[in-house]
Coordinates of C-alpha atoms and ligand atoms in Angstrom, one line a residue:
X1 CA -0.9 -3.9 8.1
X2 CA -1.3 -3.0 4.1
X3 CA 1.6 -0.5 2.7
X4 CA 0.3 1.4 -0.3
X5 CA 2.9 0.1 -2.4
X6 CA 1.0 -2.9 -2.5
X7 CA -2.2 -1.2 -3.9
X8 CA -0.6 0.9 -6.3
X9 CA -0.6 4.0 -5.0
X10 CA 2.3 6.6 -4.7
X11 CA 3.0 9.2 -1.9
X12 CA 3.0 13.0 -3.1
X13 CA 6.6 13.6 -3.0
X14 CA 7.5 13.4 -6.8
X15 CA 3.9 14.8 -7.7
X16 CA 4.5 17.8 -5.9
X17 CA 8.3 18.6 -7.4
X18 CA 6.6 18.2 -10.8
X19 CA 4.0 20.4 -10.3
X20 CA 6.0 23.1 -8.1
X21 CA 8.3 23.3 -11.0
X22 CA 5.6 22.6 -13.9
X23 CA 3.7 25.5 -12.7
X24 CA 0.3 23.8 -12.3
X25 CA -1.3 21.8 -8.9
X26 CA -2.5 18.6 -8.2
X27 CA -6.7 17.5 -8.0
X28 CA -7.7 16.4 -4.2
X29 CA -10.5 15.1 -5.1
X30 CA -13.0 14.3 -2.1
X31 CA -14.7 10.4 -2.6
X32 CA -16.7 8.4 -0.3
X33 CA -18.8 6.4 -2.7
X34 CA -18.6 4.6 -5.8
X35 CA -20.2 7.0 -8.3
X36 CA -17.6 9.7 -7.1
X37 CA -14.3 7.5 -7.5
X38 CA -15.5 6.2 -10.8
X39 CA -15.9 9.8 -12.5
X40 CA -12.6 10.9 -10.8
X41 CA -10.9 8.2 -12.4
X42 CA -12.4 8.2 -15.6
X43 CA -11.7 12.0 -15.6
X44 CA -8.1 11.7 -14.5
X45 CA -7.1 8.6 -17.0
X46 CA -9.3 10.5 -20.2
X47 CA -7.3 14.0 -19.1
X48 CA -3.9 11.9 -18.3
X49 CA -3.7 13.9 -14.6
X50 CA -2.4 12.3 -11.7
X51 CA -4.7 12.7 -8.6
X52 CA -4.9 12.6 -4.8
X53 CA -8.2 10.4 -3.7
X54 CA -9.2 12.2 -0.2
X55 CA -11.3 10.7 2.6
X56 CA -12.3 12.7 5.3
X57 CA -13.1 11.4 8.9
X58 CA -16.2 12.0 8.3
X59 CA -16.2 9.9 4.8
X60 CA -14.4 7.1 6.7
X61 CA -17.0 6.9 9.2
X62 CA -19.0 7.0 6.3
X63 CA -18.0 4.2 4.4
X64 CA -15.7 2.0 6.1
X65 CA -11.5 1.9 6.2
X66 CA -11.4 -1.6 4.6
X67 CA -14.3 -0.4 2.1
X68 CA -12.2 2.9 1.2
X69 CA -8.8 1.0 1.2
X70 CA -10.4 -2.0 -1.2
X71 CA -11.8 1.2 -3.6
X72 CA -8.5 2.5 -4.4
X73 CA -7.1 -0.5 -5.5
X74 CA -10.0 -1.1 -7.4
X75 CA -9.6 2.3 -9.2
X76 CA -5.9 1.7 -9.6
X77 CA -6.7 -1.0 -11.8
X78 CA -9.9 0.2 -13.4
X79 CA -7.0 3.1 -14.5
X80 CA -5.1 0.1 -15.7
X81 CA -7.7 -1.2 -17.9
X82 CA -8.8 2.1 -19.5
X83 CA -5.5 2.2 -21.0
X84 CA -3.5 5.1 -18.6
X85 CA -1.7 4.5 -15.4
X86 CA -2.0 7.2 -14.1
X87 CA -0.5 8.4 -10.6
X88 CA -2.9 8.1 -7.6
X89 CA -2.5 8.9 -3.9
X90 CA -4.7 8.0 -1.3
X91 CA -5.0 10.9 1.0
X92 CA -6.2 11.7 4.8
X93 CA -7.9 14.5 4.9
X94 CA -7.9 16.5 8.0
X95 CA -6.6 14.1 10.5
X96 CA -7.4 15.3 14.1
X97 CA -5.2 12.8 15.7
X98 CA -1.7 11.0 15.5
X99 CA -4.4 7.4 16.1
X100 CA -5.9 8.1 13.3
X101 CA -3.3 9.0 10.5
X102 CA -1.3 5.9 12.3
X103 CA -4.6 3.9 11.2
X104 CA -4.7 5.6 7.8
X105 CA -1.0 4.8 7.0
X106 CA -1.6 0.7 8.4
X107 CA -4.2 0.4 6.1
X108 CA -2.5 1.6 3.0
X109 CA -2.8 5.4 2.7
X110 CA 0.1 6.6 1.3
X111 CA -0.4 10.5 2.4
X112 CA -1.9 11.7 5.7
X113 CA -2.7 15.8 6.4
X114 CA -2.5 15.8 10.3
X115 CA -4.4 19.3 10.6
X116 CA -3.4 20.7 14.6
X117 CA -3.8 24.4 12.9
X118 CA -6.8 24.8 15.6
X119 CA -4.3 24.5 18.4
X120 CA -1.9 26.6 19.9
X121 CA 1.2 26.9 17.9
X122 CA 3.7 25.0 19.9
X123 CA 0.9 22.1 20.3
X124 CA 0.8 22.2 16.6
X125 CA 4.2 21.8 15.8
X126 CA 4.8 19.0 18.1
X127 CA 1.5 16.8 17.1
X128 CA 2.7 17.6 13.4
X129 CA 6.5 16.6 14.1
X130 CA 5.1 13.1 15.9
X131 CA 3.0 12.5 13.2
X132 CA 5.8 12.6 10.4
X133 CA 8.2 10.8 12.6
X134 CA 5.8 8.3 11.9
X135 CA 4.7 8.3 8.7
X136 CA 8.8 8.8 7.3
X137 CA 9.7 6.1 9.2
X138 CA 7.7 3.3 7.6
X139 CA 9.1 1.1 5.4
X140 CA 7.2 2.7 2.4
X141 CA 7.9 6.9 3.3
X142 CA 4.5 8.2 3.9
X143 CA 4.1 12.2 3.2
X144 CA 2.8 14.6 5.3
X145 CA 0.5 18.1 5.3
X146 CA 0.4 20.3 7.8
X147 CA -1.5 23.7 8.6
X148 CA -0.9 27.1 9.5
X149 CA -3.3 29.1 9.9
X150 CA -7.5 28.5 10.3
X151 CA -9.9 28.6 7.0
X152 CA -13.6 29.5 7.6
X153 CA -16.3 27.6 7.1
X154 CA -17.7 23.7 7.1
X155 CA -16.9 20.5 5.8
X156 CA -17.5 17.1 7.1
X157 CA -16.1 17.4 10.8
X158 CA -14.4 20.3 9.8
X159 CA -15.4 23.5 11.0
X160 CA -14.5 26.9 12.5
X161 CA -15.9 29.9 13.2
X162 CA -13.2 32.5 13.2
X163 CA -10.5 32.5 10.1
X164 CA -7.3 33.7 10.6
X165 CA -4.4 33.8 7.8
X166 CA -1.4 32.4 7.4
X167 CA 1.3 34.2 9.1
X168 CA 4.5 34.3 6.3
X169 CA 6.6 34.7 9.6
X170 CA 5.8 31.2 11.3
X171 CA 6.3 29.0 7.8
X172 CA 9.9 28.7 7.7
X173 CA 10.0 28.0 11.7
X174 CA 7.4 25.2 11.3
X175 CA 8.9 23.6 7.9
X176 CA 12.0 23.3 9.6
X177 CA 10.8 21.6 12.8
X178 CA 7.7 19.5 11.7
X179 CA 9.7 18.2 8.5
X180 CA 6.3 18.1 6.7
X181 CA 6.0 17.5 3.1
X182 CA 3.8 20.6 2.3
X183 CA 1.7 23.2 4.0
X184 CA -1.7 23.9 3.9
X185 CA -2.1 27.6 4.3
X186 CA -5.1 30.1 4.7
X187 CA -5.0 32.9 2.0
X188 CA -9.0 33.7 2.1
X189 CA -10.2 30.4 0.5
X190 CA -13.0 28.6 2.9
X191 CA -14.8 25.3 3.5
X192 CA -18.3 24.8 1.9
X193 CA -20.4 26.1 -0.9
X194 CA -21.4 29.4 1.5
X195 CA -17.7 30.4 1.4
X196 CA -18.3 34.0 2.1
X197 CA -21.2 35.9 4.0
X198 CA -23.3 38.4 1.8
X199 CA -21.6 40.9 3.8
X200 CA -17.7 40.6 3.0
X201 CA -19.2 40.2 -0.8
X202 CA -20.1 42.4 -3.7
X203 CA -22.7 42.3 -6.2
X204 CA -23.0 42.1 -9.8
X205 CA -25.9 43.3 -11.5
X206 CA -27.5 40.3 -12.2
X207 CA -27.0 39.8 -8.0
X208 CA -25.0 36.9 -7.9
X209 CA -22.3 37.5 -5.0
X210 CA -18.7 38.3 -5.8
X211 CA -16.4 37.1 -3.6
X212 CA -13.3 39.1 -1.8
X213 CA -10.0 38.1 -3.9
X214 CA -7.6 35.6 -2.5
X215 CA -4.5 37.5 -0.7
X216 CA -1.9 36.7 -3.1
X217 CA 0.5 39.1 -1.2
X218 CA 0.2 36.5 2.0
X219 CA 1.4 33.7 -0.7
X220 CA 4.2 35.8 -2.2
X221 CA 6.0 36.4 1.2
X222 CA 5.5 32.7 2.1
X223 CA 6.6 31.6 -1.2
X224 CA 9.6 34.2 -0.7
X225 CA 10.3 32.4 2.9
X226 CA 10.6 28.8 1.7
X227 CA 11.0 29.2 -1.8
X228 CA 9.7 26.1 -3.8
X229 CA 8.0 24.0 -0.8
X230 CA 4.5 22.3 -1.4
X231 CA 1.7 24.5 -0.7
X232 CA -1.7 23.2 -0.7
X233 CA -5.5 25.3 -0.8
X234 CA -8.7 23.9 0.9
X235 CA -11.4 25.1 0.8
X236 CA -11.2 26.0 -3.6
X237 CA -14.3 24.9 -5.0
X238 CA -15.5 27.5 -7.3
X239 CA -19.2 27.1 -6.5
X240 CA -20.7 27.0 -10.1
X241 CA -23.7 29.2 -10.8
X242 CA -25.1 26.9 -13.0
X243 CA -25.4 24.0 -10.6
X244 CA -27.0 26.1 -7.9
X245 CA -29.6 27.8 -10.0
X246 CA -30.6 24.1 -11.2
X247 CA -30.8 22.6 -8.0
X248 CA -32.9 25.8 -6.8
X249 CA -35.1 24.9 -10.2
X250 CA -35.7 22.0 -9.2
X251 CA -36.3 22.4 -5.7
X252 CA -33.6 22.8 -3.5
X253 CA -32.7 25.6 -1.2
X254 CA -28.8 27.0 -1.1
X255 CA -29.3 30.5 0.0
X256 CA -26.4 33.0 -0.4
X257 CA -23.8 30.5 -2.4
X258 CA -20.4 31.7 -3.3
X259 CA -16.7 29.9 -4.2
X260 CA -13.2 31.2 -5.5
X261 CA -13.2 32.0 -8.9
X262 CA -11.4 29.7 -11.2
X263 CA -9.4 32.5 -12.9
X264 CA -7.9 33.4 -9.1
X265 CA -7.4 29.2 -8.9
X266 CA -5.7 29.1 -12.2
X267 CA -3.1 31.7 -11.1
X268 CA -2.4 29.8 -7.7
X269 CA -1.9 27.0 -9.1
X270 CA 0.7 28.5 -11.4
X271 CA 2.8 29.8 -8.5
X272 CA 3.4 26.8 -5.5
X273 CA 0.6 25.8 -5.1
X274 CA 0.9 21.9 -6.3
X275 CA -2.5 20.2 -4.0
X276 CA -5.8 22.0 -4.5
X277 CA -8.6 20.4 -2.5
X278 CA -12.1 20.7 -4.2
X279 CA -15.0 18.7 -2.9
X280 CA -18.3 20.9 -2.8
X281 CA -18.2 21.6 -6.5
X282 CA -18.8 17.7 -6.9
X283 CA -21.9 17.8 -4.4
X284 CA -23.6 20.5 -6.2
X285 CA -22.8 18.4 -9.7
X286 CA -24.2 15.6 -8.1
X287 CA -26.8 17.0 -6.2
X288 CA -27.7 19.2 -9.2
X289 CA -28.6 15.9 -11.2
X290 CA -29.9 13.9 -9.0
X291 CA -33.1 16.2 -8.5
X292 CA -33.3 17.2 -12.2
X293 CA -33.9 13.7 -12.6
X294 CA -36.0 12.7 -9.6
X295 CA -38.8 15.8 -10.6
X296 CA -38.4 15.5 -14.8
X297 CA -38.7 11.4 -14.8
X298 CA -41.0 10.5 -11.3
X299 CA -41.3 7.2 -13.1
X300 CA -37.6 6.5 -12.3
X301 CA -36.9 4.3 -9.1
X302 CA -33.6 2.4 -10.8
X303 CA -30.6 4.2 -8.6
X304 CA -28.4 3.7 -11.5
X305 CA -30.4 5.8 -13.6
X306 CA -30.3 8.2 -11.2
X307 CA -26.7 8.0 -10.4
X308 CA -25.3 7.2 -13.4
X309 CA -26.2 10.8 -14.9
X310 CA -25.0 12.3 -11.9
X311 CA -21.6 10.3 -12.6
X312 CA -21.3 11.6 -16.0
X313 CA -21.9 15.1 -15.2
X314 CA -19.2 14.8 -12.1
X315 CA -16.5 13.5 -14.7
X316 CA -17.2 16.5 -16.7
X317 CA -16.6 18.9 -13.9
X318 CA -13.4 17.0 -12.9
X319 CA -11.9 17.3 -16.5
X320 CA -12.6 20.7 -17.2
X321 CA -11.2 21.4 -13.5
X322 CA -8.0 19.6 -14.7
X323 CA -7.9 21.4 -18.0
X324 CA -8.8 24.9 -17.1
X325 CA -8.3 25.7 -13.4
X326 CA -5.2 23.4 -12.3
X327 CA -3.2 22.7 -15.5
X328 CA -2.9 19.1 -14.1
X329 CA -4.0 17.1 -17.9
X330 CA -1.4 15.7 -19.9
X331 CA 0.8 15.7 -16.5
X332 CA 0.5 12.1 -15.9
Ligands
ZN1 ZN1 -10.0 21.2 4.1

């Protein structure tokens, strides 16, 4: 049993009053390798943004618990060393079961996102409520997300077919019974770099797809209903044109692409929005490099001169998302 006050993390709880009331949101960064949680740190310490470190189930599975819990308190000292502590919480990402956040928080998360927004309401509420019954109780206070309403599309284990948005009508109801630290909600963003089929999009004239805007109305009246509480937005990569023509260049194949825009993230963010989860826009960086390299230099069979690029151009991404889309830099 590890606490995450002993590996220097924080819970969300003071991170998200800052940002509710500082107008800007929080980076969820997705990891589940080295390369990732090196450029998220470097970006975060070099930008002075605290962050939220997310592992999926699917990245646990991936990786290892003891392997994920040992990275984040290597990166909290690697912080330490560049010269900037800077906040970092090590998040669940869509938990599927009370086991599993109670693993989470015994092996030193220090936020867990117990997602029952699949279920029937009622089911939801009470798997939520147990949950943070749990996770307040420890000795260290753990913080909870929950979710109302279902976003589209795929990630990790993640998936659904039919979206459905958040109704304002239900927040104030499940707040007050779960207790959760902040709410996920669906207001039109989606999981995956296909966030939108052709069909609900426009076209510009050069073709590229534009995307249905995100229903700020549904945020208003949930904002109006539980004025100043944590909201949090999955699903908000961006989807950068840039990365998917250079991974079609070079030989990839990612038909029918399509994210939020950053202009329509920027303007969440500004409002209650204090968590927004991007983790597609660092596979396509990634991915992006990776095959420029692997078809312009065949030569090249040293992984770290293949992933090292790859890191460089993810730390980028990460800073200008904490500069220009969630007003998180010089929060820290
Ligand atoms: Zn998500």
């Amino acid at each position: 049993m590890t606490s995450y006050t002993e590996l220097g993390l924080v819970n969300t709880k003071k991170l998200f009053e800052k940002a509710v009331s500082g107008g800007y949101a929080i980076p969820a960064y997705n990891f589940n390798n080295m390369e990732q949680i090196q450029a998220i740190i470097q970006a975060c310490v070099e930008t002075k943004s605290p962050v939220i470190l997310q592992v999926s189930s699917g990245a646990r599975k991936y990786a290892n618990q003891h392997i994920l819990k040992n990275m984040a308190k290597g990166v909290v000292e690697y912080a330490h060393e560049l010269g900037y502590d800077i906040p970092i919480v090590l998040h669940l990402d869509h938990g599927d079961s009370f086991e599993l956040c109670k693993d989470c928080i015994e092996t030193g998360f220090s936020s867990v996102m117990i997602d029952g927004s699949h279920l029937p309401y009622d089911e939801n509420v009470a798997l939520t409520r147990k949950v943070v019954d749990f996770a307040h109780s420890q000795k260290d206070y753990v913080t909870v997300e929950g979710e109302l309403g279902v976003l589209a599309g795929v990630e990790d284990d993640v998936s659904a077919e039919h979206s459905h948005y958040t109704q304002p009508e239900e927040v104030i109801d499940f707040v007050g019974k779960t207790k959760v630290d902040s709410l996920a909600i669906s207001i039109g963003t989606s999981h995956g770099r296909a966030k939108f089929k052709p069909e609900q999009c426009t076209r510009d004239a050069n073709g590229i797809l534009i995307p249905p805007p995100l229903r700020f109305d549904i945020l208003e009246e949930i904002e109006k209903k539980i004025p100043g509480f944590p909201i949090v937005l999955h699903g908000s990569s961006s989807v950068p044109i840039e990365y998917v023509h250079m991974i079609e260049k070079y030989g990839g194949k990612l038909t029918d692409s399509v994210g939020i825009p950053e202009e329509q993230l920027r303007k969440a963010a500004k409002s209650a929005v204090c968590k927004i989860n991007i983790d597609s826009d660092g596979r396509l960086a990634m991915t992006a490099i990776v095959r420029k390299i692997l078809v312009e230099k065949p030569e090249e069979f040293d992984p770290r001169k293949i992933l090292g690029p790859a890191r460089d151009e993810l730390k980028k991404l990460y800073m200008h998302k904490n500069q220009n889309v969630l007003g998180s830099a010089g929060r820290a």
